[in-house]
JSON list of C-alpha atoms in Angstrom, two decimals:
[
{"chain": "A", "resi": 177, "resn": "MET", "atom": "CA", "xyz": [11.55, -8.15, -19.89]},
{"chain": "A", "resi": 178, "resn": "ARG", "atom": "CA", "xyz": [12.78, -11.29, -21.64]},
{"chain": "A", "resi": 179, "resn": "GLU", "atom": "CA", "xyz": [12.75, -13.21, -18.36]},
{"chain": "A", "resi": 180, "resn": "ILE", "atom": "CA", "xyz": [9.21, -12.04, -17.62]},
{"chain": "A", "resi": 181, "resn": "ALA", "atom": "CA", "xyz": [8.09, -13.06, -21.11]},
{"chain": "A", "resi": 182, "resn": "ALA", "atom": "CA", "xyz": [9.68, -16.49, -20.67]},
{"chain": "A", "resi": 183, "resn": "GLU", "atom": "CA", "xyz": [8.06, -16.94, -17.25]},
{"chain": "A", "resi": 184, "resn": "ALA", "atom": "CA", "xyz": [4.68, -15.92, -18.69]},
{"chain": "A", "resi": 185, "resn": "GLY", "atom": "CA", "xyz": [5.13, -18.24, -21.67]},
{"chain": "A", "resi": 186, "resn": "VAL", "atom": "CA", "xyz": [4.85, -15.45, -24.24]},
{"chain": "A", "resi": 187, "resn": "SER", "atom": "CA", "xyz": [7.28, -13.80, -26.58]},
{"chain": "A", "resi": 188, "resn": "PHE", "atom": "CA", "xyz": [9.38, -10.77, -25.64]},
{"chain": "A", "resi": 189, "resn": "GLU", "atom": "CA", "xyz": [7.62, -8.90, -28.45]},
{"chain": "A", "resi": 190, "resn": "THR", "atom": "CA", "xyz": [4.23, -9.57, -26.82]},
{"chain": "A", "resi": 191, "resn": "VAL", "atom": "CA", "xyz": [5.39, -8.12, -23.51]},
{"chain": "A", "resi": 192, "resn": "TYR", "atom": "CA", "xyz": [7.01, -5.15, -25.22]},
{"chain": "A", "resi": 193, "resn": "ALA", "atom": "CA", "xyz": [3.91, -4.48, -27.35]},
{"chain": "A", "resi": 194, "resn": "LYS", "atom": "CA", "xyz": [1.71, -4.50, -24.24]},
{"chain": "A", "resi": 195, "resn": "PHE", "atom": "CA", "xyz": [3.91, -2.40, -21.95]},
{"chain": "A", "resi": 196, "resn": "GLY", "atom": "CA", "xyz": [6.49, -0.64, -24.13]},
{"chain": "A", "resi": 197, "resn": "SER", "atom": "CA", "xyz": [9.14, -0.33, -21.44]},
{"chain": "A", "resi": 198, "resn": "LYS", "atom": "CA", "xyz": [10.39, -1.82, -18.18]},
{"chain": "A", "resi": 199, "resn": "THR", "atom": "CA", "xyz": [9.08, 1.25, -16.38]},
{"chain": "A", "resi": 200, "resn": "ARG", "atom": "CA", "xyz": [5.55, 0.80, -17.72]},
{"chain": "A", "resi": 201, "resn": "LEU", "atom": "CA", "xyz": [5.64, -2.92, -16.91]},
{"chain": "A", "resi": 202, "resn": "PHE", "atom": "CA", "xyz": [6.79, -2.16, -13.37]},
{"chain": "A", "resi": 203, "resn": "LEU", "atom": "CA", "xyz": [4.11, 0.48, -12.85]},
{"chain": "A", "resi": 204, "resn": "THR", "atom": "CA", "xyz": [1.40, -1.88, -14.06]},
{"chain": "A", "resi": 205, "resn": "ALA", "atom": "CA", "xyz": [2.64, -4.59, -11.69]},
{"chain": "A", "resi": 206, "resn": "PHE", "atom": "CA", "xyz": [2.69, -2.01, -8.88]},
{"chain": "A", "resi": 207, "resn": "ASP", "atom": "CA", "xyz": [-0.95, -1.01, -9.52]},
{"chain": "A", "resi": 208, "resn": "VAL", "atom": "CA", "xyz": [-2.09, -4.62, -9.55]},
{"chain": "A", "resi": 209, "resn": "ALA", "atom": "CA", "xyz": [-0.18, -5.41, -6.36]},
{"chain": "A", "resi": 210, "resn": "VAL", "atom": "CA", "xyz": [-1.75, -2.55, -4.41]},
{"chain": "A", "resi": 211, "resn": "VAL", "atom": "CA", "xyz": [-5.31, -3.84, -4.81]},
{"chain": "A", "resi": 212, "resn": "GLY", "atom": "CA", "xyz": [-4.46, -7.48, -5.41]},
{"chain": "A", "resi": 213, "resn": "ASP", "atom": "CA", "xyz": [-6.05, -7.90, -8.84]},
{"chain": "A", "resi": 214, "resn": "ASP", "atom": "CA", "xyz": [-6.41, -6.14, -12.18]},
{"chain": "A", "resi": 215, "resn": "ARG", "atom": "CA", "xyz": [-10.07, -5.07, -11.82]},
{"chain": "A", "resi": 216, "resn": "PRO", "atom": "CA", "xyz": [-10.46, -1.32, -12.35]},
{"chain": "A", "resi": 217, "resn": "VAL", "atom": "CA", "xyz": [-11.96, -0.74, -8.89]},
{"chain": "A", "resi": 218, "resn": "ALA", "atom": "CA", "xyz": [-10.39, 1.82, -6.56]},
{"chain": "A", "resi": 219, "resn": "LEU", "atom": "CA", "xyz": [-9.30, 0.64, -3.12]},
{"chain": "A", "resi": 220, "resn": "ALA", "atom": "CA", "xyz": [-11.89, 2.86, -1.41]},
{"chain": "A", "resi": 221, "resn": "GLN", "atom": "CA", "xyz": [-14.65, 1.15, -3.43]},
{"chain": "A", "resi": 222, "resn": "ARG", "atom": "CA", "xyz": [-13.72, -2.38, -2.36]},
{"chain": "A", "resi": 223, "resn": "PRO", "atom": "CA", "xyz": [-15.43, -4.52, 0.33]},
{"chain": "A", "resi": 224, "resn": "GLU", "atom": "CA", "xyz": [-12.23, -4.65, 2.40]},
{"chain": "A", "resi": 225, "resn": "PHE", "atom": "CA", "xyz": [-12.39, -0.87, 2.71]},
{"chain": "A", "resi": 226, "resn": "ALA", "atom": "CA", "xyz": [-16.10, -0.91, 3.57]},
{"chain": "A", "resi": 227, "resn": "ALA", "atom": "CA", "xyz": [-15.29, -3.21, 6.52]},
{"chain": "A", "resi": 228, "resn": "LEU", "atom": "CA", "xyz": [-13.55, -0.26, 8.14]},
{"chain": "A", "resi": 229, "resn": "SER", "atom": "CA", "xyz": [-16.97, 1.17, 9.00]},
{"chain": "A", "resi": 230, "resn": "ALA", "atom": "CA", "xyz": [-18.45, -1.99, 10.58]},
{"chain": "A", "resi": 231, "resn": "GLY", "atom": "CA", "xyz": [-18.34, -2.96, 14.26]},
{"chain": "A", "resi": 232, "resn": "ASP", "atom": "CA", "xyz": [-16.81, -1.18, 17.21]},
{"chain": "A", "resi": 233, "resn": "ARG", "atom": "CA", "xyz": [-13.58, 0.81, 17.01]},
{"chain": "A", "resi": 234, "resn": "ARG", "atom": "CA", "xyz": [-11.39, -2.21, 17.87]},
{"chain": "A", "resi": 235, "resn": "GLU", "atom": "CA", "xyz": [-13.05, -4.27, 15.08]},
{"chain": "A", "resi": 236, "resn": "ARG", "atom": "CA", "xyz": [-12.74, -1.40, 12.61]},
{"chain": "A", "resi": 237, "resn": "ALA", "atom": "CA", "xyz": [-9.07, -0.92, 13.54]},
{"chain": "A", "resi": 238, "resn": "ALA", "atom": "CA", "xyz": [-8.45, -4.66, 13.10]},
{"chain": "A", "resi": 239, "resn": "ALA", "atom": "CA", "xyz": [-10.06, -4.51, 9.63]},
{"chain": "A", "resi": 240, "resn": "GLY", "atom": "CA", "xyz": [-7.86, -1.56, 8.72]},
{"chain": "A", "resi": 241, "resn": "ALA", "atom": "CA", "xyz": [-4.75, -3.29, 10.02]},
{"chain": "A", "resi": 242, "resn": "ALA", "atom": "CA", "xyz": [-5.57, -6.44, 8.04]},
{"chain": "A", "resi": 243, "resn": "LEU", "atom": "CA", "xyz": [-6.08, -4.37, 4.89]},
{"chain": "A", "resi": 244, "resn": "ALA", "atom": "CA", "xyz": [-2.79, -2.48, 5.33]},
{"chain": "A", "resi": 245, "resn": "ALA", "atom": "CA", "xyz": [-0.82, -5.62, 6.20]},
{"chain": "A", "resi": 246, "resn": "ASP", "atom": "CA", "xyz": [-2.15, -7.48, 3.17]},
{"chain": "A", "resi": 247, "resn": "ILE", "atom": "CA", "xyz": [-1.38, -4.59, 0.82]},
{"chain": "A", "resi": 248, "resn": "TYR", "atom": "CA", "xyz": [2.13, -4.14, 2.22]},
{"chain": "A", "resi": 249, "resn": "ALA", "atom": "CA", "xyz": [2.86, -7.86, 2.03]},
{"chain": "A", "resi": 250, "resn": "ARG", "atom": "CA", "xyz": [2.26, -7.53, -1.73]},
{"chain": "A", "resi": 251, "resn": "THR", "atom": "CA", "xyz": [3.91, -4.15, -2.23]},
{"chain": "A", "resi": 252, "resn": "ALA", "atom": "CA", "xyz": [6.78, -3.55, 0.24]},
{"chain": "A", "resi": 253, "resn": "GLY", "atom": "CA", "xyz": [9.43, -4.74, -2.22]},
{"chain": "A", "resi": 254, "resn": "LEU", "atom": "CA", "xyz": [7.82, -2.81, -5.05]},
{"chain": "A", "resi": 255, "resn": "TYR", "atom": "CA", "xyz": [7.76, 0.39, -2.96]},
{"chain": "A", "resi": 256, "resn": "ARG", "atom": "CA", "xyz": [11.44, -0.15, -2.19]},
{"chain": "A", "resi": 257, "resn": "ALA", "atom": "CA", "xyz": [12.20, -0.54, -5.91]},
{"chain": "A", "resi": 258, "resn": "LEU", "atom": "CA", "xyz": [10.04, 2.48, -6.73]},
{"chain": "A", "resi": 259, "resn": "ARG", "atom": "CA", "xyz": [11.90, 4.65, -4.18]},
{"chain": "A", "resi": 260, "resn": "GLU", "atom": "CA", "xyz": [15.26, 3.51, -5.56]},
{"chain": "A", "resi": 261, "resn": "GLY", "atom": "CA", "xyz": [14.23, 3.93, -9.20]},
{"chain": "A", "resi": 262, "resn": "ALA", "atom": "CA", "xyz": [12.77, 7.37, -8.54]},
{"chain": "A", "resi": 263, "resn": "SER", "atom": "CA", "xyz": [16.28, 8.74, -8.02]},
{"chain": "A", "resi": 264, "resn": "PHE", "atom": "CA", "xyz": [17.14, 8.28, -11.70]},
{"chain": "A", "resi": 265, "resn": "ASP", "atom": "CA", "xyz": [13.84, 7.88, -13.61]},
{"chain": "A", "resi": 266, "resn": "PRO", "atom": "CA", "xyz": [11.55, 10.95, -13.80]},
{"chain": "A", "resi": 267, "resn": "GLU", "atom": "CA", "xyz": [8.50, 8.80, -14.55]},
{"chain": "A", "resi": 268, "resn": "LEU", "atom": "CA", "xyz": [9.14, 6.70, -11.46]},
{"chain": "A", "resi": 269, "resn": "ALA", "atom": "CA", "xyz": [9.78, 9.83, -9.39]},
{"chain": "A", "resi": 270, "resn": "SER", "atom": "CA", "xyz": [6.43, 11.24, -10.48]},
{"chain": "A", "resi": 271, "resn": "ARG", "atom": "CA", "xyz": [4.74, 7.93, -9.73]},
{"chain": "A", "resi": 272, "resn": "LEU", "atom": "CA", "xyz": [6.28, 7.78, -6.26]},
{"chain": "A", "resi": 273, "resn": "VAL", "atom": "CA", "xyz": [4.87, 11.21, -5.44]},
{"chain": "A", "resi": 274, "resn": "GLU", "atom": "CA", "xyz": [1.46, 10.07, -6.71]},
{"chain": "A", "resi": 275, "resn": "ALA", "atom": "CA", "xyz": [1.66, 6.76, -4.80]},
{"chain": "A", "resi": 276, "resn": "TYR", "atom": "CA", "xyz": [2.38, 8.60, -1.55]},
{"chain": "A", "resi": 277, "resn": "ARG", "atom": "CA", "xyz": [-0.39, 11.13, -2.23]},
{"chain": "A", "resi": 278, "resn": "ARG", "atom": "CA", "xyz": [-2.87, 8.31, -2.84]},
{"chain": "A", "resi": 279, "resn": "GLN", "atom": "CA", "xyz": [-1.63, 6.32, 0.17]},
{"chain": "A", "resi": 280, "resn": "ARG", "atom": "CA", "xyz": [-1.93, 9.41, 2.38]},
{"chain": "A", "resi": 281, "resn": "SER", "atom": "CA", "xyz": [-5.49, 10.03, 1.16]},
{"chain": "A", "resi": 282, "resn": "ASP", "atom": "CA", "xyz": [-6.48, 6.36, 1.58]},
{"chain": "A", "resi": 283, "resn": "VAL", "atom": "CA", "xyz": [-5.07, 6.20, 5.11]},
{"chain": "A", "resi": 284, "resn": "ARG", "atom": "CA", "xyz": [-6.93, 9.39, 6.04]},
{"chain": "A", "resi": 285, "resn": "ALA", "atom": "CA", "xyz": [-10.21, 8.01, 4.65]},
{"chain": "A", "resi": 286, "resn": "ALA", "atom": "CA", "xyz": [-9.59, 4.69, 6.41]},
{"chain": "A", "resi": 287, "resn": "GLY", "atom": "CA", "xyz": [-8.75, 6.45, 9.67]},
{"chain": "A", "resi": 288, "resn": "GLU", "atom": "CA", "xyz": [-11.93, 8.51, 9.47]},
{"chain": "A", "resi": 289, "resn": "ALA", "atom": "CA", "xyz": [-13.97, 5.36, 8.82]},
{"chain": "A", "resi": 290, "resn": "VAL", "atom": "CA", "xyz": [-12.36, 3.66, 11.84]},
{"chain": "A", "resi": 291, "resn": "ALA", "atom": "CA", "xyz": [-12.73, 6.75, 14.05]},
{"chain": "A", "resi": 292, "resn": "GLY", "atom": "CA", "xyz": [-16.24, 7.54, 12.86]},
{"chain": "A", "resi": 293, "resn": "ARG", "atom": "CA", "xyz": [-15.30, 11.19, 12.58]},
{"chain": "A", "resi": 294, "resn": "THR", "atom": "CA", "xyz": [-13.16, 13.65, 10.66]},
{"chain": "A", "resi": 295, "resn": "LEU", "atom": "CA", "xyz": [-9.51, 13.47, 11.66]},
{"chain": "A", "resi": 296, "resn": "ALA", "atom": "CA", "xyz": [-7.41, 16.51, 12.47]},
{"chain": "A", "resi": 297, "resn": "THR", "atom": "CA", "xyz": [-4.46, 16.97, 10.11]},
{"chain": "A", "resi": 298, "resn": "ASP", "atom": "CA", "xyz": [-1.92, 15.86, 12.74]},
{"chain": "A", "resi": 299, "resn": "GLU", "atom": "CA", "xyz": [-3.95, 12.73, 13.50]},
{"chain": "A", "resi": 300, "resn": "ALA", "atom": "CA", "xyz": [-4.28, 11.81, 9.82]},
{"chain": "A", "resi": 301, "resn": "GLU", "atom": "CA", "xyz": [-0.62, 12.42, 9.01]},
{"chain": "A", "resi": 302, "resn": "GLY", "atom": "CA", "xyz": [0.57, 10.65, 12.16]},
{"chain": "A", "resi": 303, "resn": "LEU", "atom": "CA", "xyz": [-1.57, 7.66, 11.28]},
{"chain": "A", "resi": 304, "resn": "TRP", "atom": "CA", "xyz": [-0.17, 7.71, 7.73]},
{"chain": "A", "resi": 305, "resn": "ALA", "atom": "CA", "xyz": [3.38, 7.73, 9.09]},
{"chain": "A", "resi": 306, "resn": "VAL", "atom": "CA", "xyz": [2.75, 4.79, 11.44]},
{"chain": "A", "resi": 307, "resn": "ILE", "atom": "CA", "xyz": [0.76, 2.81, 8.86]},
{"chain": "A", "resi": 308, "resn": "SER", "atom": "CA", "xyz": [3.37, 3.20, 6.16]},
{"chain": "A", "resi": 309, "resn": "THR", "atom": "CA", "xyz": [5.08, 0.81, 3.84]},
{"chain": "A", "resi": 310, "resn": "GLU", "atom": "CA", "xyz": [8.41, 1.81, 5.34]},
{"chain": "A", "resi": 311, "resn": "VAL", "atom": "CA", "xyz": [7.34, 0.81, 8.87]},
{"chain": "A", "resi": 312, "resn": "TYR", "atom": "CA", "xyz": [5.98, -2.50, 7.55]},
{"chain": "A", "resi": 313, "resn": "ASP", "atom": "CA", "xyz": [9.26, -3.09, 5.73]},
{"chain": "A", "resi": 314, "resn": "LEU", "atom": "CA", "xyz": [11.31, -2.29, 8.84]},
{"chain": "A", "resi": 315, "resn": "LEU", "atom": "CA", "xyz": [9.30, -4.49, 11.18]},
{"chain": "A", "resi": 316, "resn": "VAL", "atom": "CA", "xyz": [8.45, -7.46, 8.94]},
{"chain": "A", "resi": 317, "resn": "ASN", "atom": "CA", "xyz": [11.30, -7.62, 6.45]},
{"chain": "A", "resi": 318, "resn": "ASN", "atom": "CA", "xyz": [14.09, -6.34, 8.69]},
{"chain": "A", "resi": 319, "resn": "ALA", "atom": "CA", "xyz": [13.14, -7.02, 12.32]},
{"chain": "A", "resi": 320, "resn": "GLY", "atom": "CA", "xyz": [11.59, -10.39, 11.50]},
{"chain": "A", "resi": 321, "resn": "TRP", "atom": "CA", "xyz": [8.05, -9.73, 12.73]},
{"chain": "A", "resi": 322, "resn": "SER", "atom": "CA", "xyz": [5.35, -12.04, 11.41]},
{"chain": "A", "resi": 323, "resn": "HIS", "atom": "CA", "xyz": [2.50, -10.73, 9.32]},
{"chain": "A", "resi": 324, "resn": "THR", "atom": "CA", "xyz": [0.15, -11.41, 12.26]},
{"chain": "A", "resi": 325, "resn": "ARG", "atom": "CA", "xyz": [2.34, -9.60, 14.79]},
{"chain": "A", "resi": 326, "resn": "TYR", "atom": "CA", "xyz": [2.52, -6.54, 12.52]},
{"chain": "A", "resi": 327, "resn": "ARG", "atom": "CA", "xyz": [-1.24, -6.61, 11.88]},
{"chain": "A", "resi": 328, "resn": "ASN", "atom": "CA", "xyz": [-2.01, -6.81, 15.63]},
{"chain": "A", "resi": 329, "resn": "TRP", "atom": "CA", "xyz": [0.47, -4.03, 16.42]},
{"chain": "A", "resi": 330, "resn": "ILE", "atom": "CA", "xyz": [-1.04, -1.73, 13.78]},
{"chain": "A", "resi": 331, "resn": "ALA", "atom": "CA", "xyz": [-4.56, -2.40, 15.09]},
{"chain": "A", "resi": 332, "resn": "ASP", "atom": "CA", "xyz": [-3.43, -1.52, 18.64]},
{"chain": "A", "resi": 333, "resn": "ALA", "atom": "CA", "xyz": [-1.52, 1.55, 17.46]},
{"chain": "A", "resi": 334, "resn": "THR", "atom": "CA", "xyz": [-4.55, 2.76, 15.50]},
{"chain": "A", "resi": 335, "resn": "VAL", "atom": "CA", "xyz": [-6.80, 2.50, 18.55]},
{"chain": "A", "resi": 336, "resn": "ARG", "atom": "CA", "xyz": [-4.22, 4.34, 20.66]},
{"chain": "A", "resi": 337, "resn": "LEU", "atom": "CA", "xyz": [-3.78, 7.09, 18.06]},
{"chain": "A", "resi": 338, "resn": "LEU", "atom": "CA", "xyz": [-7.49, 7.62, 17.46]},
{"chain": "A", "resi": 339, "resn": "GLY", "atom": "CA", "xyz": [-8.62, 7.31, 21.08]},
{"chain": "A", "resi": 340, "resn": "PRO", "atom": "CA", "xyz": [-11.54, 5.39, 22.55]},
{"chain": "A", "resi": 341, "resn": "ASP", "atom": "CA", "xyz": [-14.87, 4.85, 20.80]}
]
């Protein structure tokens, strides 16, 4: 926390007064990283999410892939840290469960917007598995894929999983 305070140009006491603990600071950073800013607007209420309902299925899938790729570019390392921290911190463990629940719900809503219909449970959960932080992390951070290659692959995979328009 001292290093963060120094980087921010504030005192350690200021950071501690605002967040209280490293866990709370991490969770706040995680929340901001998911949506890309600190405005209190849910992902599903943002223009990037609304784009999932515009155009044909290929355009909607491309919008969804761009949204997922951008979120994961900001959060893959944080998800990794959250998964690791969850093994010894009950607050982080609870937050990981909540993060996956929210991600699962968001991917289902996004998939339904792209498909233009209600998804069956297997479709929604399969889409969630493919469009996951872990797959992004494997392909981009471990296999060396570019952000663009991942985004294009996810768009194609989404169209294949959801079927033709």
